[in-house]
């Protein structure tokens, strides 16, 4: 090889040019994801696993809890039905210690884990604080009523049972109050209390009133009781939560978030299907879903947890893409929903806040835990935490994920296109009878200078205006899909050919050709980084100053390259020599020609796209 210095130089140069293609990618990707995760925190989304930032761009289904995410989670009791009254008559509470509805109101207050703080505020689950607030309007306070009927034992709420029970002292006996889903308590009741006396249970009437309340978008809870001589020795649901006396119903309103409807519309526009999951009555779920436009027509199905349990996995997968609302769903069934959607080829984001939600959050492509109401277990299982429990934050995170994924692809396109141009120039120069256009030290400088600041500045590229009007990113799509491979190869050949033609012309005119080609390839990369900011939109419409870090990076790169050319102490190190004004002007104009060529191509693509519509 000592006898073949040109071959050695050629192989060294080619190796450096090839190695430059992947060398900066891991660092740029990591920094891009980290910057995106930081931006999401400012938008109330905490990323726990960095790759999730990129994965968000591929989400095609967002399965969201209703309460607190699509709604405000600010419950108010809008209507009550103590047995024997018409719905609506109990809303303006008139109960007193001697009225027939007093036992019903007492049950609302006692079968409740919320409490009053030192300032008189209500603390606890929004549903339970709403019940306490209603009791307060009826003159029944937690402190006063619990002093007369202290709690002796309890069966906490369980998502499988869908109810809770508390035991309270009432003289020489024990009163047990049970609160939960209407269908559960109706099935476990044997009688109903009307005007202070017990009569046979009328399940049809209970269903009628429940449907009437649910049709108004109210969340309906049922209350029941049972008297015991003493607290049972074994606190088990089957023995305790049976043979109940039905007391009545409470209908609560949880208003939808104002921004949720707009976020749902953005989802649909972006090719993402929003799905609502709730433990509420199907009619309540349908009303709220229609208000938010999650349900738009009769073809969008509502499925209950009981119906889901009766379906095989194959039967469920056959219809899962038509279902937009799941009502009366147990947390464990979320995992079934995730699996079915994934088996149909979808990328799924799933929200959750409870311990039982953890398997679904872990299985989902993007598990999203609630930052306010979520348990530690759900947050550990999730890839992202919503700091404000807001559905609109999910949509903003998806937008950010798409922006970040697009910026990573832009850097890859920029890096590969530029390095192909360098590689073509180095490889073909000897075959055209030209000396090597670049020396190894120049290639190293080229890669260090251009793959650092300008490449990293692409991480801050703003989202394109139509980013939420495009379909989700196909997770199976390669980096060269969508014409990026042809773009890199085509423009790379053009850059390489232009460099060789420029070299040949400078040689004929006796100009410092190597410095000119070296400077051309550096400045040309700045033109490429401007061109790849969008594959359709003109740079003039994007605005050159819309990415100020990139403008600053280009300016710094230009100044550093001028220093290499014009600072005498750097000339020997980089084998450069100062250029005359005409030579420098020609180099800059030729290098920036890449921007003009790109603008012409974008104009043709827009024209073709417009003519095909």
Coordinates of C-alpha atoms in Angstrom, one line a residue:
X1 CA 0.0 0.0 0.0
X2 CA 3.0 2.3 0.5
X3 CA 3.4 2.2 -3.2
X4 CA -0.2 3.2 -3.8
X5 CA -0.8 6.4 -1.7
X6 CA -3.8 7.4 -3.9
X7 CA -5.6 4.1 -3.2
X8 CA -4.8 4.3 0.5
X9 CA -6.2 7.9 0.6
X10 CA -9.2 6.9 -1.4
X11 CA -10.1 4.0 0.9
X12 CA -9.5 6.1 4.0
X13 CA -11.7 8.9 2.6
X14 CA -14.5 6.5 1.6
X15 CA -14.4 4.8 5.0
X16 CA -14.7 8.1 6.8
X17 CA -17.6 9.2 4.5
X18 CA -19.5 5.9 5.1
X19 CA -18.9 5.9 8.8
X20 CA -20.3 9.4 9.1
X21 CA -23.8 8.3 8.0
X22 CA -24.7 6.4 11.3
X23 CA -22.2 7.9 13.7
X24 CA -24.3 10.9 14.9
X25 CA -27.7 9.3 14.7
X26 CA -27.9 7.7 18.2
X27 CA -26.9 11.0 19.9
X28 CA -29.3 13.1 17.8
X29 CA -32.2 10.7 18.4
X30 CA -31.6 10.6 22.1
X31 CA -31.4 14.3 22.4
X32 CA -34.5 14.8 20.2
X33 CA -36.5 12.4 22.4
X34 CA -35.2 14.1 25.6
X35 CA -36.1 17.5 24.3
X36 CA -39.6 16.3 23.3
X37 CA -40.1 14.7 26.7
X38 CA -39.2 18.0 28.3
X39 CA -41.6 19.9 26.1
X40 CA -44.4 17.4 27.1
X41 CA -43.9 18.2 30.8
X42 CA -44.8 21.8 30.1
X43 CA -47.9 20.4 28.4
X44 CA -48.8 18.3 31.5
X45 CA -47.6 15.0 30.2
X46 CA -44.7 13.3 32.0
X47 CA -42.9 10.7 29.9
X48 CA -41.5 7.8 32.0
X49 CA -40.0 5.8 29.1
X50 CA -38.2 7.9 26.5
X51 CA -39.1 5.7 23.4
X52 CA -42.7 6.4 24.1
X53 CA -42.2 9.9 22.8
X54 CA -41.6 8.5 19.3
X55 CA -44.2 5.8 19.7
X56 CA -47.0 8.3 20.2
X57 CA -46.8 9.2 16.5
X58 CA -48.1 5.7 15.6
X59 CA -51.1 5.7 17.9
X60 CA -54.3 4.7 16.0
X61 CA -56.6 4.1 19.0
X62 CA -57.0 6.1 22.2
X63 CA -59.0 4.2 24.8
X64 CA -59.8 6.7 27.6
X65 CA -61.6 6.5 30.9
X66 CA -64.6 8.9 31.0
X67 CA -64.6 10.2 34.6
X68 CA -62.0 12.9 35.1
X69 CA -60.4 12.5 31.7
X70 CA -63.2 13.2 29.3
X71 CA -65.2 14.9 32.0
X72 CA -64.3 17.4 34.7
X73 CA -64.6 14.9 37.6
X74 CA -66.7 17.5 39.5
X75 CA -69.7 15.5 40.5
X76 CA -73.0 17.2 41.6
X77 CA -76.1 15.4 42.7
X78 CA -78.7 16.5 40.1
X79 CA -81.6 14.2 41.1
X80 CA -82.5 11.6 43.7
X81 CA -85.2 9.0 43.8
X82 CA -86.0 7.9 47.4
X83 CA -88.4 5.1 46.7
X84 CA -92.0 6.3 46.3
X85 CA -91.1 9.8 45.0
X86 CA -91.0 10.7 41.3
X87 CA -87.6 11.4 39.8
X88 CA -86.9 15.1 40.3
X89 CA -89.0 15.5 43.5
X90 CA -86.0 14.7 45.7
X91 CA -83.5 17.0 43.9
X92 CA -84.5 20.0 46.2
X93 CA -84.0 18.0 49.3
X94 CA -86.8 18.5 51.9
X95 CA -85.9 15.6 54.2
X96 CA -85.9 16.0 58.0
X97 CA -85.2 13.5 60.8
X98 CA -88.9 12.5 60.6
X99 CA -89.3 12.4 56.8
X100 CA -89.5 9.1 54.8
X101 CA -86.4 10.0 52.8
X102 CA -84.2 10.6 55.9
X103 CA -82.9 7.0 55.9
X104 CA -81.9 7.4 52.2
X105 CA -80.0 10.6 52.9
X106 CA -78.4 9.1 56.0
X107 CA -77.2 6.2 53.8
X108 CA -75.6 8.6 51.3
X109 CA -73.6 10.3 54.0
X110 CA -72.6 7.3 56.1
X111 CA -71.8 4.8 53.3
X112 CA -69.1 7.2 52.3
X113 CA -65.3 7.6 52.7
X114 CA -65.2 11.4 52.0
X115 CA -64.9 13.8 54.9
X116 CA -64.8 17.4 55.9
X117 CA -61.5 19.2 56.5
X118 CA -60.8 21.7 59.2
X119 CA -62.0 24.6 57.0
X120 CA -65.3 22.9 56.1
X121 CA -64.2 21.7 52.7
X122 CA -65.0 18.2 51.4
X123 CA -62.1 15.9 50.8
X124 CA -62.2 12.6 49.0
X125 CA -63.4 10.9 45.8
X126 CA -65.5 13.3 43.7
X127 CA -68.5 11.0 43.7
X128 CA -68.5 10.7 47.4
X129 CA -67.9 14.4 48.1
X130 CA -70.9 15.1 45.8
X131 CA -73.0 12.8 48.0
X132 CA -71.8 14.6 51.2
X133 CA -72.5 18.0 49.6
X134 CA -76.1 16.8 48.9
X135 CA -76.5 15.5 52.4
X136 CA -75.3 18.9 53.8
X137 CA -78.0 20.7 51.8
X138 CA -80.5 18.3 53.5
X139 CA -79.1 19.3 56.9
X140 CA -77.3 15.9 57.4
X141 CA -73.7 16.4 58.1
X142 CA -71.1 13.6 58.4
X143 CA -69.8 14.6 61.8
X144 CA -73.3 14.9 63.4
X145 CA -74.8 11.7 61.8
X146 CA -71.7 9.6 62.5
X147 CA -71.7 10.7 66.2
X148 CA -75.2 9.1 66.4
X149 CA -74.3 6.1 64.2
X150 CA -70.5 5.4 64.5
X151 CA -69.0 3.1 61.9
X152 CA -68.2 -0.3 63.3
X153 CA -66.9 -2.1 60.2
X154 CA -66.8 -1.9 56.4
X155 CA -66.4 -3.8 53.1
X156 CA -64.4 -1.4 50.9
X157 CA -65.5 -0.7 47.3
X158 CA -64.3 -3.3 44.8
X159 CA -64.4 -3.0 41.1
X160 CA -65.6 -6.6 40.7
X161 CA -68.4 -6.3 43.2
X162 CA -69.2 -2.7 42.1
X163 CA -70.3 -1.8 45.6
X164 CA -69.2 -1.0 49.1
X165 CA -70.8 -1.6 52.6
X166 CA -70.4 0.1 55.9
X167 CA -71.8 -1.0 59.3
X168 CA -73.1 1.5 61.9
X169 CA -74.3 1.3 65.4
X170 CA -78.1 2.1 65.7
X171 CA -79.1 1.5 69.4
X172 CA -78.9 -2.2 70.1
X173 CA -78.6 -3.2 66.5
X174 CA -76.4 -2.7 63.5
X175 CA -77.4 -0.9 60.3
X176 CA -75.5 -1.9 57.2
X177 CA -75.6 0.5 54.2
X178 CA -74.6 -0.6 50.7
X179 CA -73.8 1.7 47.8
X180 CA -73.0 0.7 44.3
X181 CA -74.2 -0.1 40.8
X182 CA -77.9 -0.2 40.3
X183 CA -78.1 -3.6 38.6
X184 CA -75.9 -5.1 41.3
X185 CA -77.9 -3.8 44.3
X186 CA -81.2 -4.5 42.5
X187 CA -80.2 -8.1 42.0
X188 CA -79.2 -8.5 45.7
X189 CA -82.3 -6.8 47.1
X190 CA -85.5 -8.6 48.3
X191 CA -87.6 -5.6 49.1
X192 CA -87.8 -1.8 48.8
X193 CA -88.5 0.8 51.5
X194 CA -91.3 3.3 50.6
X195 CA -92.7 5.9 53.0
X196 CA -91.1 4.2 56.0
X197 CA -92.4 0.7 55.2
X198 CA -91.1 -2.3 53.3
X199 CA -92.9 -3.5 50.1
X200 CA -92.0 -6.1 47.5
X201 CA -89.2 -5.0 45.2
X202 CA -90.3 -3.6 41.9
X203 CA -87.3 -4.1 39.6
X204 CA -89.1 -2.8 36.5
X205 CA -89.8 0.5 38.3
X206 CA -86.1 0.7 39.3
X207 CA -85.0 0.1 35.8
X208 CA -87.4 2.7 34.4
X209 CA -86.2 5.4 36.8
X210 CA -82.6 4.4 36.2
X211 CA -83.0 4.6 32.4
X212 CA -84.8 8.0 32.8
X213 CA -81.9 9.4 34.8
X214 CA -79.2 7.9 32.5
X215 CA -81.0 9.3 29.4
X216 CA -80.2 12.7 30.8
X217 CA -76.6 11.9 31.1
X218 CA -76.6 11.3 34.8
X219 CA -74.4 8.8 36.6
X220 CA -76.7 6.7 38.7
X221 CA -75.9 5.0 42.1
X222 CA -78.1 2.9 44.2
X223 CA -78.5 2.7 48.0
X224 CA -79.6 -0.2 50.0
X225 CA -79.6 -1.4 53.7
X226 CA -79.8 -4.4 55.9
X227 CA -80.3 -4.6 59.7
X228 CA -78.1 -6.9 61.8
X229 CA -78.2 -7.9 65.5
X230 CA -74.4 -7.4 65.5
X231 CA -71.5 -7.1 63.2
X232 CA -71.0 -10.4 61.3
X233 CA -68.0 -12.4 62.3
X234 CA -67.0 -13.0 58.6
X235 CA -67.1 -9.9 56.4
X236 CA -67.7 -11.6 53.1
X237 CA -69.7 -10.1 50.3
X238 CA -71.9 -13.1 49.5
X239 CA -73.3 -13.3 53.0
X240 CA -73.4 -9.6 53.8
X241 CA -74.4 -7.9 50.5
X242 CA -77.6 -10.0 50.0
X243 CA -81.2 -9.9 51.2
X244 CA -81.0 -6.1 51.0
X245 CA -83.7 -3.5 51.4
X246 CA -83.5 -1.1 48.4
X247 CA -83.5 2.6 49.5
X248 CA -83.3 4.5 46.2
X249 CA -81.2 6.1 43.5
X250 CA -78.9 9.1 43.2
X251 CA -78.3 10.7 39.8
X252 CA -75.1 12.8 39.5
X253 CA -73.8 14.9 36.6
X254 CA -70.2 15.1 35.7
X255 CA -69.9 17.7 32.9
X256 CA -67.7 16.9 29.9
X257 CA -64.6 19.0 29.6
X258 CA -65.0 21.9 27.2
X259 CA -61.7 21.1 25.5
X260 CA -62.5 17.3 25.2
X261 CA -64.9 17.7 22.3
X262 CA -62.2 19.6 20.3
X263 CA -59.6 17.0 21.2
X264 CA -61.9 14.2 20.0
X265 CA -62.4 16.1 16.7
X266 CA -58.6 16.4 16.3
X267 CA -58.2 12.7 16.9
X268 CA -60.7 11.9 14.2
X269 CA -59.0 14.4 11.8
X270 CA -55.6 12.7 12.6
X271 CA -56.9 9.2 11.8
X272 CA -57.1 8.2 15.4
X273 CA -60.1 6.5 16.8
X274 CA -61.2 7.7 20.3
X275 CA -62.9 5.1 22.5
X276 CA -64.6 5.8 25.8
X277 CA -64.4 3.3 28.7
X278 CA -66.6 3.8 31.8
X279 CA -68.2 1.9 34.6
X280 CA -71.4 4.0 34.2
X281 CA -74.7 2.9 32.9
X282 CA -74.8 2.3 29.1
X283 CA -77.4 5.1 28.5
X284 CA -75.2 7.6 30.5
X285 CA -72.2 6.6 28.6
X286 CA -74.0 7.0 25.3
X287 CA -75.2 10.5 26.1
X288 CA -71.8 11.7 27.1
X289 CA -70.2 10.0 24.1
X290 CA -72.7 11.8 21.8
X291 CA -72.0 15.1 23.4
X292 CA -68.3 14.6 22.7
X293 CA -68.9 13.2 19.2
X294 CA -67.2 9.9 20.1
X295 CA -70.5 8.4 18.9
X296 CA -71.6 10.0 15.6
X297 CA -74.0 7.5 14.2
X298 CA -75.9 4.3 14.9
X299 CA -73.1 2.3 13.4
X300 CA -70.9 3.1 16.3
X301 CA -71.6 0.4 18.9
X302 CA -71.8 0.5 22.7
X303 CA -70.8 -2.7 24.5
X304 CA -71.3 -3.5 28.1
X305 CA -68.8 -5.4 30.3
X306 CA -71.3 -8.2 30.7
X307 CA -71.7 -8.6 26.9
X308 CA -67.9 -8.5 26.5
X309 CA -67.5 -11.3 29.0
X310 CA -69.9 -13.5 27.0
X311 CA -67.9 -13.1 23.8
X312 CA -65.0 -15.2 22.8
X313 CA -61.7 -13.5 21.9
X314 CA -62.3 -14.2 18.2
X315 CA -65.9 -12.9 18.3
X316 CA -64.8 -9.8 20.1
X317 CA -61.9 -9.1 17.6
X318 CA -64.4 -9.4 14.7
X319 CA -66.4 -6.4 16.0
X320 CA -63.9 -4.5 18.1
X321 CA -63.2 -1.9 15.4
X322 CA -66.9 -0.9 15.4
X323 CA -67.1 -0.3 19.2
X324 CA -66.7 3.3 20.4
X325 CA -68.0 3.0 24.0
X326 CA -67.6 0.4 26.7
X327 CA -70.0 0.7 29.6
X328 CA -70.1 -1.1 33.0
X329 CA -66.6 -2.4 32.2
X330 CA -64.3 -3.9 34.9
X331 CA -60.7 -2.7 34.9
X332 CA -59.5 -6.3 34.1
X333 CA -61.5 -6.1 30.8
X334 CA -59.3 -3.3 29.6
X335 CA -56.6 -5.9 28.9
X336 CA -59.0 -7.8 26.6
X337 CA -59.8 -4.6 24.7
X338 CA -56.0 -3.8 24.2
X339 CA -55.3 -7.3 23.0
X340 CA -58.1 -7.3 20.5
X341 CA -57.1 -4.0 19.0
X342 CA -53.5 -5.0 18.8
X343 CA -54.4 -8.3 17.2
X344 CA -56.2 -6.2 14.5
X345 CA -52.9 -4.3 13.9
X346 CA -53.6 -1.1 15.8
X347 CA -51.3 0.9 18.0
X348 CA -53.2 1.4 21.2
X349 CA -53.0 4.1 23.9
X350 CA -54.8 3.1 27.1
X351 CA -55.6 5.2 30.2
X352 CA -56.0 4.0 33.7
X353 CA -55.7 5.0 37.3
X354 CA -56.3 1.9 39.5
X355 CA -54.2 -1.0 40.6
X356 CA -56.3 -3.4 38.4
X357 CA -55.5 -1.2 35.3
X358 CA -51.8 -2.0 35.5
X359 CA -51.9 -5.1 33.2
X360 CA -53.7 -3.2 30.5
X361 CA -51.3 -0.2 30.9
X362 CA -48.3 -2.5 30.6
X363 CA -49.7 -4.3 27.5
X364 CA -50.8 -1.2 25.7
X365 CA -48.3 0.4 23.2
X366 CA -48.7 3.6 25.3
X367 CA -50.0 3.1 28.8
X368 CA -51.2 6.4 30.2
X369 CA -51.7 6.8 34.0
X370 CA -53.6 9.6 35.8
X371 CA -51.3 11.9 37.7
X372 CA -54.0 13.2 40.1
X373 CA -56.1 10.2 40.8
X374 CA -53.8 7.5 39.7
X375 CA -52.2 4.9 42.0
X376 CA -48.5 4.3 42.3
X377 CA -48.9 0.9 40.7
X378 CA -50.6 2.4 37.6
X379 CA -48.0 5.0 37.3
X380 CA -45.2 2.5 37.4
X381 CA -46.8 0.4 34.7
X382 CA -47.5 3.3 32.4
X383 CA -45.2 4.9 29.8
X384 CA -46.7 8.3 30.3
X385 CA -48.4 10.1 33.2
X386 CA -51.1 12.9 32.7
X387 CA -50.3 15.5 35.2
X388 CA -53.8 17.1 34.7
X389 CA -55.8 13.9 33.9
X390 CA -57.1 15.6 30.8
X391 CA -57.9 13.9 27.5
X392 CA -56.8 17.0 25.6
X393 CA -53.3 16.4 27.0
X394 CA -53.2 13.0 25.3
X395 CA -53.9 14.6 22.0
X396 CA -51.3 17.3 22.5
X397 CA -48.8 14.5 23.4
X398 CA -49.7 12.6 20.2
X399 CA -49.0 15.8 18.2
X400 CA -45.7 16.2 19.9
X401 CA -44.9 12.5 19.2
X402 CA -45.6 13.0 15.5
X403 CA -43.4 16.2 15.5
X404 CA -40.5 14.3 17.1
X405 CA -40.8 11.3 14.8
X406 CA -40.9 13.6 11.8
X407 CA -37.8 15.5 13.0
X408 CA -35.9 12.3 13.5
X409 CA -36.7 11.3 9.9
X410 CA -35.6 14.8 8.8
X411 CA -32.2 14.4 10.4
X412 CA -31.8 10.9 8.9
X413 CA -32.7 12.2 5.5
X414 CA -30.4 15.2 5.9
X415 CA -27.5 13.1 7.1
X416 CA -27.8 10.3 4.5
X417 CA -28.4 12.7 1.6
X418 CA -25.3 14.9 2.5
X419 CA -23.0 11.9 3.1
X420 CA -24.1 10.2 -0.1
X421 CA -23.1 13.4 -2.0
X422 CA -19.7 13.4 -0.3
X423 CA -19.3 9.7 -1.0
X424 CA -20.1 10.0 -4.7
X425 CA -17.7 12.8 -5.1
X426 CA -14.8 11.0 -3.4
X427 CA -15.5 7.6 -5.1
X428 CA -16.0 8.9 -8.7
X429 CA -13.2 11.5 -8.8
X430 CA -10.4 9.1 -9.7
X431 CA -12.6 7.5 -12.4
X432 CA -13.1 11.0 -13.9
X433 CA -9.3 11.6 -13.9
X434 CA -9.6 14.1 -11.0
X435 CA -7.6 14.1 -7.8
X436 CA -9.4 13.3 -4.5
X437 CA -11.6 16.3 -3.8
X438 CA -11.2 16.0 0.0
X439 CA -8.6 14.9 2.5
X440 CA -9.3 12.8 5.6
X441 CA -8.9 15.8 7.9
X442 CA -11.4 17.7 5.8
X443 CA -13.9 14.9 5.9
X444 CA -13.6 14.7 9.7
X445 CA -14.2 18.5 10.0
X446 CA -17.1 18.3 7.6
X447 CA -18.8 15.6 9.6
X448 CA -18.0 17.1 13.0
X449 CA -19.2 20.5 11.9
X450 CA -22.4 19.6 10.0
X451 CA -23.7 16.6 11.9
X452 CA -23.6 18.4 15.3
X453 CA -25.2 21.9 15.5
X454 CA -27.4 21.9 12.4
X455 CA -28.4 18.3 12.9
X456 CA -29.3 18.9 16.5
X457 CA -31.2 22.1 15.6
X458 CA -33.6 19.9 13.6
X459 CA -34.7 18.5 16.9
X460 CA -36.4 21.8 17.6
X461 CA -38.2 22.0 14.3
X462 CA -41.8 23.1 14.9
X463 CA -44.6 20.7 13.9
X464 CA -45.8 21.2 10.3
X465 CA -49.3 22.8 10.0
X466 CA -50.9 19.6 8.8
X467 CA -49.2 17.2 11.2
X468 CA -52.6 16.3 12.8
X469 CA -54.3 16.0 9.4
X470 CA -52.1 13.0 8.4
X471 CA -52.8 9.3 9.3
X472 CA -50.8 7.7 12.1
X473 CA -47.3 6.6 11.4
X474 CA -47.2 3.0 10.4
X475 CA -45.0 1.3 13.0
X476 CA -43.8 -1.2 10.3
X477 CA -42.7 1.6 8.0
X478 CA -39.0 1.8 7.4
X479 CA -36.9 5.0 7.4
X480 CA -36.7 4.9 3.6
X481 CA -40.4 4.7 3.1
X482 CA -42.5 7.5 1.7
X483 CA -39.9 8.4 -0.9
X484 CA -37.1 9.2 1.5
X485 CA -34.8 6.6 0.0
X486 CA -35.2 8.0 -3.5
X487 CA -34.8 11.5 -2.2
X488 CA -31.5 10.7 -0.4
X489 CA -30.1 8.8 -3.4
X490 CA -31.3 11.3 -6.0
X491 CA -30.1 14.4 -4.3
X492 CA -26.9 12.7 -3.1
X493 CA -26.0 11.9 -6.8
X494 CA -26.8 15.5 -7.8
X495 CA -24.6 16.9 -5.0
X496 CA -21.8 14.6 -5.8
X497 CA -22.0 15.3 -9.5
X498 CA -22.1 19.1 -8.8
X499 CA -19.0 18.8 -6.6
X500 CA -17.0 17.0 -9.3
X501 CA -18.1 19.5 -12.0
X502 CA -17.2 22.3 -9.7
X503 CA -13.8 20.7 -9.1
X504 CA -13.1 20.2 -12.7
X505 CA -14.0 23.8 -13.6
X506 CA -11.8 25.2 -10.8
X507 CA -8.9 23.1 -12.0
X508 CA -9.2 24.4 -15.5
X509 CA -9.2 28.0 -14.2
X510 CA -6.3 27.5 -11.9
X511 CA -8.3 28.3 -8.7
X512 CA -7.8 26.7 -5.3
X513 CA -10.2 23.9 -6.2
X514 CA -9.8 21.7 -3.1
X515 CA -10.7 24.6 -0.7
X516 CA -13.6 25.5 -3.0
X517 CA -15.0 21.9 -3.1
X518 CA -14.5 21.6 0.6
X519 CA -16.4 24.8 1.3
X520 CA -19.0 23.9 -1.2
X521 CA -19.8 20.6 0.5
X522 CA -20.0 22.3 3.9
X523 CA -22.3 25.0 2.7
X524 CA -24.3 22.6 0.6
X525 CA -25.2 20.7 3.8
X526 CA -26.7 23.9 5.2
X527 CA -28.8 24.1 2.1
X528 CA -29.9 20.4 2.5
X529 CA -30.8 21.0 6.2
X530 CA -33.1 23.9 5.0
X531 CA -34.6 21.7 2.2
X532 CA -35.5 18.8 4.5
X533 CA -37.6 20.9 6.9
X534 CA -40.6 19.8 4.8
X535 CA -41.2 17.5 1.9
X536 CA -44.1 19.5 0.6
X537 CA -44.3 23.0 2.1
X538 CA -42.2 25.8 0.7
X539 CA -39.4 27.2 2.8
X540 CA -40.9 30.6 2.3
X541 CA -44.2 29.5 3.8
X542 CA -42.6 27.7 6.7
X543 CA -40.5 30.8 7.4
X544 CA -36.8 30.7 7.7
X545 CA -36.9 32.2 11.2
X546 CA -39.5 29.7 12.5
X547 CA -36.6 27.6 13.8
X548 CA -34.2 30.1 15.3
X549 CA -31.8 27.5 16.7
X550 CA -31.3 26.1 13.2
X551 CA -30.7 29.6 11.8
X552 CA -28.1 30.1 14.5
X553 CA -26.5 26.7 13.8
X554 CA -26.2 27.6 10.1
X555 CA -24.6 31.0 10.9
X556 CA -22.1 29.4 13.3
X557 CA -21.2 26.7 10.8
X558 CA -20.7 29.3 8.1
X559 CA -18.4 31.4 10.3
X560 CA -16.3 28.4 11.4
X561 CA -15.9 27.3 7.8
X562 CA -14.8 30.8 6.9
X563 CA -12.3 30.6 9.7
X564 CA -10.8 27.4 8.3
X565 CA -10.5 29.1 4.9
X566 CA -9.2 32.6 5.9
X567 CA -7.3 32.2 9.3
X568 CA -3.7 31.6 8.3
X569 CA -2.9 29.4 11.3
X570 CA -5.6 27.0 10.3
X571 CA -4.7 26.7 6.6
X572 CA -1.8 24.2 7.2
X573 CA -3.9 22.1 9.4
X574 CA -6.9 21.8 7.0
X575 CA -4.8 22.1 3.8
X576 CA -6.8 25.1 2.7
X577 CA -6.0 28.5 1.3
X578 CA -7.9 31.8 1.2
X579 CA -10.4 32.3 -1.5
X580 CA -11.0 35.4 -3.6
X581 CA -14.3 37.2 -3.4
X582 CA -15.5 35.8 -6.8
X583 CA -14.4 32.3 -5.9
X584 CA -16.2 32.4 -2.5
X585 CA -19.3 33.9 -4.2
X586 CA -19.4 31.2 -6.8
X587 CA -19.1 28.5 -4.0
X588 CA -21.9 30.0 -2.0
X589 CA -24.2 30.4 -4.9
X590 CA -23.6 26.8 -6.2
X591 CA -24.1 25.4 -2.6
X592 CA -27.4 27.3 -2.1
X593 CA -28.6 26.1 -5.5
X594 CA -29.8 23.0 -3.5
X595 CA -32.5 25.1 -1.9
X596 CA -33.8 26.3 -5.3
X597 CA -33.8 22.8 -6.7
X598 CA -35.7 21.6 -3.6
X599 CA -38.3 24.4 -4.0
X600 CA -38.9 23.5 -7.6
X601 CA -39.4 19.9 -6.7
X602 CA -41.9 20.8 -3.9
X603 CA -43.8 23.0 -6.3
X604 CA -44.2 20.2 -8.8
X605 CA -45.4 17.8 -6.0
X606 CA -47.9 20.3 -4.8
X607 CA -49.1 20.9 -8.4
X608 CA -49.5 17.1 -9.0
X609 CA -51.3 16.7 -5.6
X610 CA -53.7 19.5 -6.5
X611 CA -54.4 18.3 -10.0
X612 CA -55.1 14.7 -8.8
X613 CA -57.9 15.9 -6.5

